[in-house]
Amino acid sequence: NPDVVWVGSGEGTSRNSVAWGDGVYKSTDGGKTWANMGLKETMHIGRVLIDPRDDNTVYVAALGRLWGPNPERGVYKTTDGGKTWTQTLKVDNSTGAVEMQMNPKKPNELLCAMWTRERKAYDFTSGGPNSALYKSTDSGKTWKKITKGLPEGPIGRIGISYFYSDPKMVVATVEYRPKDASER
């Protein structure tokens, strides 16, 4: 339905001048009017996905507060058009969902990039042992951490995309800083 539009607020970048948001918004009239549908404490939303089979089923990748930890980080799902939300993936209070993609041929399959990050006045932490790629094959009910094909050791921000003509292929860009300089 082209009249149903969802927007997540808050920038997904991590600069010191970043603007935070107050949740997710929905329009049912093609963007003429908007209503806040909750998730106000998620602060920064990385992605909103609508199930192509049912526009009442929506997934939100919530990155969370930039300047400190908060429990509202992770993946949220609604099946009633935003009236209620369930957090379906949470790692910890410092790791949020920065990117999420839906398999274009199998909408019950989702990939989500979780990113540990925190901005300080004169420092920025990006990545760590809890940054990872996760996959769900049951519409977000359960998630499995993916390690095969990814660098070993702490990783940071991950960008992901399904290859549309063959969604068995996934393209990922991975921030990786090995501890040993010889691995660079």
Short mmCIF file of N, CA and C in Angstrom, two decimals:
data_model
loop_
_atom_site.label_atom_id
_atom_site.label_comp_id
_atom_site.label_asym_id
_atom_site.label_seq_id
_atom_site.Cartn_x
_atom_site.Cartn_y
_atom_site.Cartn_z
N ASN A 1 0.85 -1.18 0.00
CA ASN A 1 0.00 0.00 0.00
C ASN A 1 0.89 1.24 0.00
N PRO A 2 0.93 1.99 -1.10
CA PRO A 2 1.82 3.15 -1.17
C PRO A 2 1.42 4.30 -0.24
N ASP A 3 0.21 4.26 0.32
CA ASP A 3 -0.20 5.30 1.26
C ASP A 3 0.38 5.09 2.66
N VAL A 4 0.85 3.87 2.96
CA VAL A 4 1.43 3.59 4.28
C VAL A 4 2.93 3.82 4.20
N VAL A 5 3.39 4.81 4.96
CA VAL A 5 4.80 5.19 4.97
C VAL A 5 5.28 5.23 6.42
N TRP A 6 6.43 4.63 6.68
CA TRP A 6 7.04 4.63 8.01
C TRP A 6 8.38 5.35 7.95
N VAL A 7 8.71 6.11 9.01
CA VAL A 7 9.98 6.82 9.10
C VAL A 7 10.52 6.66 10.52
N GLY A 8 11.78 6.28 10.60
CA GLY A 8 12.46 6.24 11.90
C GLY A 8 13.21 7.53 12.11
N SER A 9 13.15 8.09 13.30
CA SER A 9 13.81 9.37 13.55
C SER A 9 15.16 9.17 14.24
N GLY A 10 15.99 10.19 14.17
CA GLY A 10 17.33 10.15 14.74
C GLY A 10 18.33 9.68 13.71
N GLU A 11 19.45 10.37 13.63
CA GLU A 11 20.48 10.03 12.66
C GLU A 11 21.20 8.74 13.05
N GLY A 12 21.58 7.96 12.05
CA GLY A 12 22.32 6.73 12.29
C GLY A 12 23.82 6.92 12.31
N THR A 13 24.27 8.15 12.17
CA THR A 13 25.70 8.45 12.20
C THR A 13 26.15 8.59 13.65
N SER A 14 27.43 8.77 13.85
CA SER A 14 27.95 8.84 15.22
C SER A 14 28.86 10.04 15.43
N ARG A 15 28.55 11.13 14.80
CA ARG A 15 29.33 12.34 14.96
C ARG A 15 28.97 13.02 16.27
N ASN A 16 29.78 13.96 16.72
CA ASN A 16 29.47 14.66 17.96
C ASN A 16 28.34 15.67 17.78
N SER A 17 27.97 15.95 16.55
CA SER A 17 26.87 16.89 16.29
C SER A 17 25.62 16.17 15.79
N VAL A 18 25.45 14.92 16.13
CA VAL A 18 24.35 14.11 15.65
C VAL A 18 23.02 14.53 16.31
N ALA A 19 21.94 14.41 15.56
CA ALA A 19 20.61 14.72 16.09
C ALA A 19 19.89 13.43 16.45
N TRP A 20 19.31 13.37 17.63
CA TRP A 20 18.55 12.20 18.07
C TRP A 20 17.08 12.39 17.75
N GLY A 21 16.36 11.31 17.78
CA GLY A 21 14.94 11.34 17.44
C GLY A 21 14.06 10.96 18.61
N ASP A 22 12.78 10.85 18.30
CA ASP A 22 11.80 10.49 19.34
C ASP A 22 10.90 9.35 18.86
N GLY A 23 11.51 8.37 18.18
CA GLY A 23 10.76 7.18 17.82
C GLY A 23 10.49 7.04 16.35
N VAL A 24 9.40 6.33 16.07
CA VAL A 24 9.04 5.99 14.70
C VAL A 24 7.69 6.65 14.37
N TYR A 25 7.57 7.10 13.12
CA TYR A 25 6.36 7.78 12.67
C TYR A 25 5.71 7.01 11.53
N LYS A 26 4.40 7.14 11.44
CA LYS A 26 3.63 6.44 10.41
C LYS A 26 2.65 7.41 9.76
N SER A 27 2.54 7.29 8.44
CA SER A 27 1.53 8.02 7.69
C SER A 27 0.67 6.99 6.96
N THR A 28 -0.63 7.18 6.97
CA THR A 28 -1.53 6.29 6.24
C THR A 28 -2.16 6.99 5.05
N ASP A 29 -1.71 8.23 4.78
CA ASP A 29 -2.25 9.00 3.67
C ASP A 29 -1.15 9.50 2.73
N GLY A 30 -0.12 8.68 2.55
CA GLY A 30 0.95 9.02 1.62
C GLY A 30 1.84 10.15 2.07
N GLY A 31 1.91 10.42 3.37
CA GLY A 31 2.79 11.45 3.90
C GLY A 31 2.14 12.78 4.16
N LYS A 32 0.84 12.90 3.98
CA LYS A 32 0.17 14.17 4.26
C LYS A 32 0.11 14.45 5.76
N THR A 33 -0.16 13.42 6.56
CA THR A 33 -0.19 13.56 8.01
C THR A 33 0.63 12.42 8.62
N TRP A 34 1.13 12.67 9.84
CA TRP A 34 2.01 11.71 10.51
C TRP A 34 1.58 11.52 11.96
N ALA A 35 1.81 10.32 12.48
CA ALA A 35 1.55 10.02 13.89
C ALA A 35 2.77 9.31 14.47
N ASN A 36 3.17 9.72 15.68
CA ASN A 36 4.25 9.03 16.36
C ASN A 36 3.71 7.71 16.87
N MET A 37 4.39 6.61 16.52
CA MET A 37 3.92 5.27 16.87
C MET A 37 4.75 4.63 17.98
N GLY A 38 5.50 5.45 18.72
CA GLY A 38 6.22 4.94 19.87
C GLY A 38 7.71 4.77 19.65
N LEU A 39 8.32 4.00 20.54
CA LEU A 39 9.76 3.73 20.56
C LEU A 39 10.57 5.02 20.77
N LYS A 40 10.03 5.93 21.57
CA LYS A 40 10.65 7.24 21.75
C LYS A 40 12.05 7.19 22.35
N GLU A 41 12.33 6.22 23.20
CA GLU A 41 13.64 6.15 23.86
C GLU A 41 14.70 5.42 23.04
N THR A 42 14.37 4.99 21.82
CA THR A 42 15.37 4.33 20.99
C THR A 42 16.38 5.34 20.44
N MET A 43 16.04 6.59 20.41
CA MET A 43 16.91 7.72 20.07
C MET A 43 17.39 7.79 18.61
N HIS A 44 17.90 6.67 18.08
CA HIS A 44 18.44 6.64 16.73
C HIS A 44 17.97 5.35 16.06
N ILE A 45 17.24 5.48 14.96
CA ILE A 45 16.71 4.30 14.27
C ILE A 45 17.48 4.11 12.97
N GLY A 46 18.06 2.91 12.82
CA GLY A 46 18.88 2.62 11.65
C GLY A 46 18.09 2.19 10.43
N ARG A 47 16.95 1.51 10.64
CA ARG A 47 16.19 0.98 9.50
C ARG A 47 14.78 0.64 9.94
N VAL A 48 13.83 0.83 9.02
CA VAL A 48 12.44 0.39 9.20
C VAL A 48 12.11 -0.49 8.00
N LEU A 49 11.60 -1.69 8.27
CA LEU A 49 11.21 -2.62 7.21
C LEU A 49 9.74 -2.98 7.37
N ILE A 50 9.00 -2.98 6.25
CA ILE A 50 7.59 -3.36 6.24
C ILE A 50 7.47 -4.70 5.54
N ASP A 51 6.76 -5.63 6.17
CA ASP A 51 6.54 -6.93 5.55
C ASP A 51 5.67 -6.73 4.31
N PRO A 52 6.13 -7.15 3.12
CA PRO A 52 5.35 -6.91 1.90
C PRO A 52 4.03 -7.69 1.86
N ARG A 53 3.88 -8.67 2.73
CA ARG A 53 2.65 -9.45 2.77
C ARG A 53 1.59 -8.84 3.68
N ASP A 54 2.02 -7.94 4.59
CA ASP A 54 1.09 -7.38 5.58
C ASP A 54 1.68 -6.07 6.09
N ASP A 55 1.12 -4.93 5.70
CA ASP A 55 1.71 -3.66 6.11
C ASP A 55 1.47 -3.31 7.58
N ASN A 56 0.83 -4.18 8.34
CA ASN A 56 0.74 -4.01 9.79
C ASN A 56 1.93 -4.64 10.51
N THR A 57 2.72 -5.43 9.78
CA THR A 57 3.91 -6.05 10.35
C THR A 57 5.13 -5.23 9.95
N VAL A 58 5.77 -4.64 10.96
CA VAL A 58 6.87 -3.72 10.72
C VAL A 58 8.00 -4.05 11.69
N TYR A 59 9.24 -3.96 11.19
CA TYR A 59 10.44 -4.19 12.00
C TYR A 59 11.23 -2.88 12.09
N VAL A 60 11.78 -2.61 13.26
CA VAL A 60 12.58 -1.40 13.47
C VAL A 60 13.93 -1.80 14.05
N ALA A 61 15.00 -1.33 13.41
CA ALA A 61 16.36 -1.50 13.93
C ALA A 61 16.69 -0.27 14.75
N ALA A 62 16.75 -0.43 16.07
CA ALA A 62 16.97 0.69 16.99
C ALA A 62 18.42 0.70 17.45
N LEU A 63 19.10 1.77 17.13
CA LEU A 63 20.52 1.88 17.46
C LEU A 63 20.74 2.31 18.90
N GLY A 64 19.84 3.10 19.44
CA GLY A 64 19.95 3.52 20.83
C GLY A 64 20.73 4.81 21.01
N ARG A 65 20.81 5.21 22.25
CA ARG A 65 21.45 6.47 22.65
C ARG A 65 22.93 6.47 22.24
N LEU A 66 23.40 7.56 21.64
CA LEU A 66 24.80 7.68 21.23
C LEU A 66 25.71 7.99 22.40
N TRP A 67 25.25 8.82 23.32
CA TRP A 67 26.11 9.35 24.38
C TRP A 67 26.12 8.49 25.64
N GLY A 68 25.56 7.30 25.60
CA GLY A 68 25.60 6.42 26.76
C GLY A 68 24.70 5.22 26.55
N PRO A 69 24.80 4.24 27.42
CA PRO A 69 23.99 3.02 27.28
C PRO A 69 22.50 3.28 27.55
N ASN A 70 21.66 2.46 26.93
CA ASN A 70 20.24 2.45 27.26
C ASN A 70 19.65 1.11 26.84
N PRO A 71 18.62 0.64 27.55
CA PRO A 71 18.07 -0.70 27.29
C PRO A 71 17.20 -0.80 26.05
N GLU A 72 16.89 0.30 25.40
CA GLU A 72 15.98 0.28 24.25
C GLU A 72 16.68 -0.01 22.93
N ARG A 73 17.85 -0.57 22.95
CA ARG A 73 18.59 -0.92 21.74
C ARG A 73 18.17 -2.29 21.25
N GLY A 74 18.14 -2.48 19.91
CA GLY A 74 17.86 -3.79 19.36
C GLY A 74 16.81 -3.74 18.26
N VAL A 75 16.17 -4.87 18.01
CA VAL A 75 15.14 -4.98 16.97
C VAL A 75 13.77 -5.05 17.64
N TYR A 76 12.85 -4.27 17.08
CA TYR A 76 11.46 -4.26 17.53
C TYR A 76 10.55 -4.69 16.39
N LYS A 77 9.42 -5.30 16.77
CA LYS A 77 8.46 -5.76 15.77
C LYS A 77 7.05 -5.42 16.25
N THR A 78 6.23 -5.00 15.31
CA THR A 78 4.80 -4.83 15.57
C THR A 78 4.03 -5.66 14.54
N THR A 79 2.92 -6.21 14.94
CA THR A 79 2.04 -6.92 14.00
C THR A 79 0.66 -6.27 13.95
N ASP A 80 0.53 -5.14 14.67
CA ASP A 80 -0.76 -4.44 14.70
C ASP A 80 -0.64 -2.99 14.23
N GLY A 81 0.29 -2.76 13.31
CA GLY A 81 0.43 -1.43 12.73
C GLY A 81 1.03 -0.39 13.65
N GLY A 82 1.73 -0.81 14.72
CA GLY A 82 2.40 0.13 15.60
C GLY A 82 1.70 0.40 16.91
N LYS A 83 0.58 -0.26 17.16
CA LYS A 83 -0.10 -0.07 18.45
C LYS A 83 0.73 -0.64 19.59
N THR A 84 1.34 -1.81 19.36
CA THR A 84 2.21 -2.42 20.36
C THR A 84 3.50 -2.89 19.68
N TRP A 85 4.57 -2.93 20.46
CA TRP A 85 5.89 -3.32 19.97
C TRP A 85 6.48 -4.39 20.87
N THR A 86 7.22 -5.32 20.27
CA THR A 86 7.94 -6.35 21.00
C THR A 86 9.41 -6.26 20.62
N GLN A 87 10.29 -6.24 21.61
CA GLN A 87 11.71 -6.27 21.33
C GLN A 87 12.09 -7.73 21.06
N THR A 88 12.52 -8.03 19.83
CA THR A 88 12.80 -9.42 19.45
C THR A 88 14.28 -9.77 19.46
N LEU A 89 15.15 -8.75 19.43
CA LEU A 89 16.60 -8.99 19.50
C LEU A 89 17.23 -7.91 20.35
N LYS A 90 17.92 -8.34 21.38
CA LYS A 90 18.67 -7.43 22.26
C LYS A 90 19.97 -8.13 22.63
N VAL A 91 21.08 -7.41 22.54
CA VAL A 91 22.37 -7.95 22.92
C VAL A 91 22.78 -7.43 24.30
N ASP A 92 22.86 -6.10 24.42
CA ASP A 92 23.15 -5.47 25.71
C ASP A 92 22.80 -3.99 25.60
N ASN A 93 23.03 -3.23 26.67
CA ASN A 93 22.64 -1.82 26.70
C ASN A 93 23.58 -0.89 25.93
N SER A 94 24.65 -1.43 25.37
CA SER A 94 25.59 -0.62 24.57
C SER A 94 25.64 -1.04 23.11
N THR A 95 24.85 -2.04 22.73
CA THR A 95 24.88 -2.57 21.36
C THR A 95 23.50 -2.44 20.74
N GLY A 96 23.42 -1.70 19.64
CA GLY A 96 22.13 -1.48 18.98
C GLY A 96 22.11 -2.02 17.56
N ALA A 97 20.92 -2.03 16.99
CA ALA A 97 20.73 -2.49 15.61
C ALA A 97 20.95 -1.31 14.67
N VAL A 98 21.99 -1.37 13.87
CA VAL A 98 22.33 -0.27 12.97
C VAL A 98 21.79 -0.49 11.57
N GLU A 99 21.63 -1.75 11.16
CA GLU A 99 21.17 -2.07 9.81
C GLU A 99 20.38 -3.36 9.86
N MET A 100 19.36 -3.44 9.00
CA MET A 100 18.55 -4.65 8.91
C MET A 100 18.02 -4.75 7.48
N GLN A 101 18.03 -5.95 6.95
CA GLN A 101 17.53 -6.19 5.59
C GLN A 101 16.63 -7.42 5.59
N MET A 102 15.66 -7.40 4.69
CA MET A 102 14.72 -8.51 4.51
C MET A 102 15.02 -9.19 3.19
N ASN A 103 15.04 -10.52 3.20
CA ASN A 103 15.25 -11.27 1.97
C ASN A 103 14.12 -10.92 1.00
N PRO A 104 14.44 -10.43 -0.21
CA PRO A 104 13.38 -10.00 -1.12
C PRO A 104 12.51 -11.15 -1.65
N LYS A 105 12.99 -12.37 -1.54
CA LYS A 105 12.20 -13.51 -2.02
C LYS A 105 11.54 -14.28 -0.87
N LYS A 106 12.06 -14.12 0.36
CA LYS A 106 11.53 -14.80 1.55
C LYS A 106 11.42 -13.78 2.68
N PRO A 107 10.30 -13.08 2.80
CA PRO A 107 10.19 -12.01 3.80
C PRO A 107 10.31 -12.45 5.26
N ASN A 108 10.23 -13.76 5.52
CA ASN A 108 10.41 -14.22 6.89
C ASN A 108 11.89 -14.30 7.29
N GLU A 109 12.79 -14.07 6.32
CA GLU A 109 14.23 -14.10 6.58
C GLU A 109 14.77 -12.68 6.70
N LEU A 110 15.40 -12.41 7.84
CA LEU A 110 15.94 -11.08 8.12
C LEU A 110 17.41 -11.19 8.52
N LEU A 111 18.18 -10.20 8.12
CA LEU A 111 19.55 -10.04 8.59
C LEU A 111 19.64 -8.74 9.37
N CYS A 112 20.35 -8.77 10.48
CA CYS A 112 20.48 -7.56 11.29
C CYS A 112 21.92 -7.40 11.74
N ALA A 113 22.45 -6.19 11.59
CA ALA A 113 23.79 -5.85 12.06
C ALA A 113 23.67 -5.14 13.40
N MET A 114 24.27 -5.74 14.42
CA MET A 114 24.30 -5.13 15.75
C MET A 114 25.66 -4.47 15.94
N TRP A 115 25.65 -3.25 16.52
CA TRP A 115 26.85 -2.43 16.62
C TRP A 115 26.99 -1.86 18.02
N THR A 116 28.13 -2.12 18.65
CA THR A 116 28.46 -1.51 19.93
C THR A 116 29.12 -0.18 19.63
N ARG A 117 28.54 0.88 20.19
CA ARG A 117 29.11 2.21 19.94
C ARG A 117 28.76 3.15 21.08
N GLU A 118 29.68 4.08 21.36
CA GLU A 118 29.41 5.13 22.33
C GLU A 118 30.29 6.33 22.03
N ARG A 119 29.67 7.48 21.99
CA ARG A 119 30.38 8.74 21.74
C ARG A 119 30.66 9.41 23.08
N LYS A 120 31.86 9.94 23.21
CA LYS A 120 32.22 10.75 24.37
C LYS A 120 32.73 12.08 23.86
N ALA A 121 32.95 13.02 24.74
CA ALA A 121 33.36 14.36 24.31
C ALA A 121 34.61 14.33 23.44
N TYR A 122 35.60 13.51 23.82
CA TYR A 122 36.86 13.48 23.06
C TYR A 122 37.24 12.07 22.63
N ASP A 123 36.25 11.21 22.48
CA ASP A 123 36.55 9.83 22.14
C ASP A 123 35.31 9.20 21.50
N PHE A 124 35.54 8.11 20.78
CA PHE A 124 34.43 7.37 20.19
C PHE A 124 34.79 5.90 20.20
N THR A 125 33.92 5.09 20.79
CA THR A 125 34.09 3.65 20.80
C THR A 125 33.24 3.06 19.70
N SER A 126 33.85 2.33 18.79
CA SER A 126 33.12 1.68 17.70
C SER A 126 33.52 0.23 17.65
N GLY A 127 32.57 -0.63 17.96
CA GLY A 127 32.81 -2.05 17.85
C GLY A 127 33.24 -2.68 19.16
N GLY A 128 33.38 -3.99 19.08
CA GLY A 128 33.76 -4.78 20.24
C GLY A 128 33.23 -6.18 20.09
N PRO A 129 33.35 -6.98 21.14
CA PRO A 129 32.96 -8.39 21.04
C PRO A 129 31.47 -8.62 20.83
N ASN A 130 30.63 -7.64 21.10
CA ASN A 130 29.18 -7.82 20.94
C ASN A 130 28.63 -7.29 19.62
N SER A 131 29.47 -6.62 18.83
CA SER A 131 29.05 -6.24 17.48
C SER A 131 29.03 -7.51 16.64
N ALA A 132 27.94 -7.73 15.91
CA ALA A 132 27.83 -8.99 15.17
C ALA A 132 26.70 -8.91 14.15
N LEU A 133 26.67 -9.92 13.30
CA LEU A 133 25.60 -10.08 12.33
C LEU A 133 24.68 -11.20 12.81
N TYR A 134 23.37 -10.96 12.74
CA TYR A 134 22.37 -11.93 13.18
C TYR A 134 21.40 -12.23 12.05
N LYS A 135 20.85 -13.45 12.09
CA LYS A 135 19.90 -13.88 11.07
C LYS A 135 18.68 -14.50 11.75
N SER A 136 17.51 -14.18 11.21
CA SER A 136 16.26 -14.81 11.63
C SER A 136 15.60 -15.43 10.41
N THR A 137 15.10 -16.63 10.55
CA THR A 137 14.37 -17.29 9.45
C THR A 137 12.90 -17.48 9.81
N ASP A 138 12.48 -16.91 10.96
CA ASP A 138 11.10 -17.08 11.41
C ASP A 138 10.44 -15.73 11.74
N SER A 139 10.68 -14.75 10.88
CA SER A 139 10.07 -13.41 11.02
C SER A 139 10.45 -12.72 12.32
N GLY A 140 11.67 -12.92 12.78
CA GLY A 140 12.16 -12.21 13.96
C GLY A 140 11.85 -12.85 15.29
N LYS A 141 11.25 -14.02 15.29
CA LYS A 141 10.96 -14.68 16.58
C LYS A 141 12.24 -15.10 17.27
N THR A 142 13.16 -15.70 16.50
CA THR A 142 14.45 -16.11 17.04
C THR A 142 15.55 -15.59 16.12
N TRP A 143 16.72 -15.41 16.69
CA TRP A 143 17.87 -14.89 15.95
C TRP A 143 19.09 -15.75 16.23
N LYS A 144 19.93 -15.93 15.21
CA LYS A 144 21.15 -16.69 15.35
C LYS A 144 22.33 -15.82 14.91
N LYS A 145 23.37 -15.79 15.72
CA LYS A 145 24.57 -15.03 15.40
C LYS A 145 25.32 -15.73 14.27
N ILE A 146 25.74 -14.95 13.27
CA ILE A 146 26.48 -15.47 12.13
C ILE A 146 27.96 -15.12 12.31
N THR A 147 28.82 -16.12 12.19
CA THR A 147 30.26 -15.88 12.28
C THR A 147 30.99 -16.33 11.03
N LYS A 148 30.43 -17.29 10.30
CA LYS A 148 31.09 -17.83 9.11
C LYS A 148 31.26 -16.74 8.05
N GLY A 149 32.48 -16.59 7.57
CA GLY A 149 32.77 -15.63 6.51
C GLY A 149 33.10 -14.23 7.01
N LEU A 150 33.01 -14.01 8.32
CA LEU A 150 33.31 -12.70 8.90
C LEU A 150 34.68 -12.73 9.57
N PRO A 151 35.33 -11.57 9.72
CA PRO A 151 36.63 -11.54 10.39
C PRO A 151 36.51 -12.05 11.83
N GLU A 152 37.56 -12.70 12.31
CA GLU A 152 37.60 -13.14 13.70
C GLU A 152 38.11 -12.00 14.56
N GLY A 153 37.56 -11.87 15.73
CA GLY A 153 37.95 -10.80 16.63
C GLY A 153 36.92 -9.69 16.62
N PRO A 154 37.19 -8.64 17.37
CA PRO A 154 36.21 -7.55 17.47
C PRO A 154 35.94 -6.87 16.12
N ILE A 155 34.67 -6.69 15.83
CA ILE A 155 34.27 -5.97 14.62
C ILE A 155 33.42 -4.77 15.03
N GLY A 156 33.20 -3.87 14.09
CA GLY A 156 32.42 -2.66 14.37
C GLY A 156 31.15 -2.61 13.53
N ARG A 157 30.96 -1.50 12.90
CA ARG A 157 29.74 -1.29 12.12
C ARG A 157 29.73 -2.20 10.89
N ILE A 158 28.54 -2.72 10.57
CA ILE A 158 28.37 -3.61 9.43
C ILE A 158 27.26 -3.06 8.54
N GLY A 159 27.52 -2.99 7.25
CA GLY A 159 26.49 -2.67 6.28
C GLY A 159 26.15 -3.94 5.51
N ILE A 160 24.86 -4.19 5.26
CA ILE A 160 24.45 -5.44 4.62
C ILE A 160 23.42 -5.19 3.54
N SER A 161 23.42 -6.09 2.54
CA SER A 161 22.41 -6.06 1.49
C SER A 161 22.30 -7.43 0.86
N TYR A 162 21.07 -7.84 0.62
CA TYR A 162 20.85 -9.06 -0.17
C TYR A 162 21.08 -8.72 -1.63
N PHE A 163 21.66 -9.65 -2.36
CA PHE A 163 21.79 -9.52 -3.80
C PHE A 163 20.43 -9.88 -4.39
N TYR A 164 19.70 -8.92 -4.94
CA TYR A 164 18.29 -9.10 -5.27
C TYR A 164 18.01 -10.27 -6.21
N SER A 165 18.79 -10.41 -7.29
CA SER A 165 18.49 -11.48 -8.24
C SER A 165 18.84 -12.86 -7.70
N ASP A 166 19.69 -12.93 -6.69
CA ASP A 166 20.02 -14.20 -6.04
C ASP A 166 20.23 -13.94 -4.55
N PRO A 167 19.14 -13.90 -3.75
CA PRO A 167 19.28 -13.54 -2.33
C PRO A 167 20.02 -14.56 -1.47
N LYS A 168 20.50 -15.64 -2.08
CA LYS A 168 21.39 -16.53 -1.33
C LYS A 168 22.73 -15.83 -1.10
N MET A 169 22.98 -14.79 -1.90
CA MET A 169 24.21 -14.01 -1.77
C MET A 169 23.92 -12.74 -0.98
N VAL A 170 24.80 -12.45 -0.05
CA VAL A 170 24.69 -11.25 0.77
C VAL A 170 26.00 -10.48 0.65
N VAL A 171 25.90 -9.18 0.50
CA VAL A 171 27.07 -8.32 0.46
C VAL A 171 27.14 -7.60 1.80
N ALA A 172 28.32 -7.61 2.42
CA ALA A 172 28.50 -6.95 3.71
C ALA A 172 29.79 -6.15 3.71
N THR A 173 29.74 -4.97 4.28
CA THR A 173 30.95 -4.21 4.57
C THR A 173 31.12 -4.25 6.08
N VAL A 174 32.31 -4.59 6.52
CA VAL A 174 32.54 -4.83 7.94
C VAL A 174 33.71 -3.98 8.42
N GLU A 175 33.48 -3.18 9.45
CA GLU A 175 34.57 -2.45 10.12
C GLU A 175 35.34 -3.46 10.96
N TYR A 176 36.63 -3.55 10.69
CA TYR A 176 37.46 -4.53 11.40
C TYR A 176 38.82 -3.92 11.67
N ARG A 177 39.20 -3.91 12.91
CA ARG A 177 40.52 -3.42 13.30
C ARG A 177 41.21 -4.51 14.11
N PRO A 178 42.05 -5.32 13.46
CA PRO A 178 42.71 -6.39 14.19
C PRO A 178 43.65 -5.84 15.27
N LYS A 179 43.81 -6.59 16.33
CA LYS A 179 44.71 -6.18 17.40
C LYS A 179 46.16 -6.20 16.94
N ASP A 180 46.48 -7.15 16.09
CA ASP A 180 47.85 -7.32 15.59
C ASP A 180 47.99 -6.52 14.29
N ALA A 181 48.90 -5.57 14.27
CA ALA A 181 49.10 -4.71 13.10
C ALA A 181 49.50 -5.50 11.86
N SER A 182 50.08 -6.68 12.02
CA SER A 182 50.49 -7.48 10.85
C SER A 182 49.28 -8.02 10.09
N GLU A 183 48.10 -8.04 10.69
CA GLU A 183 46.89 -8.53 10.02
C GLU A 183 46.22 -7.48 9.15
N ARG A 184 46.68 -6.25 9.22
CA ARG A 184 46.02 -5.17 8.49
C ARG A 184 46.32 -5.20 7.03
#
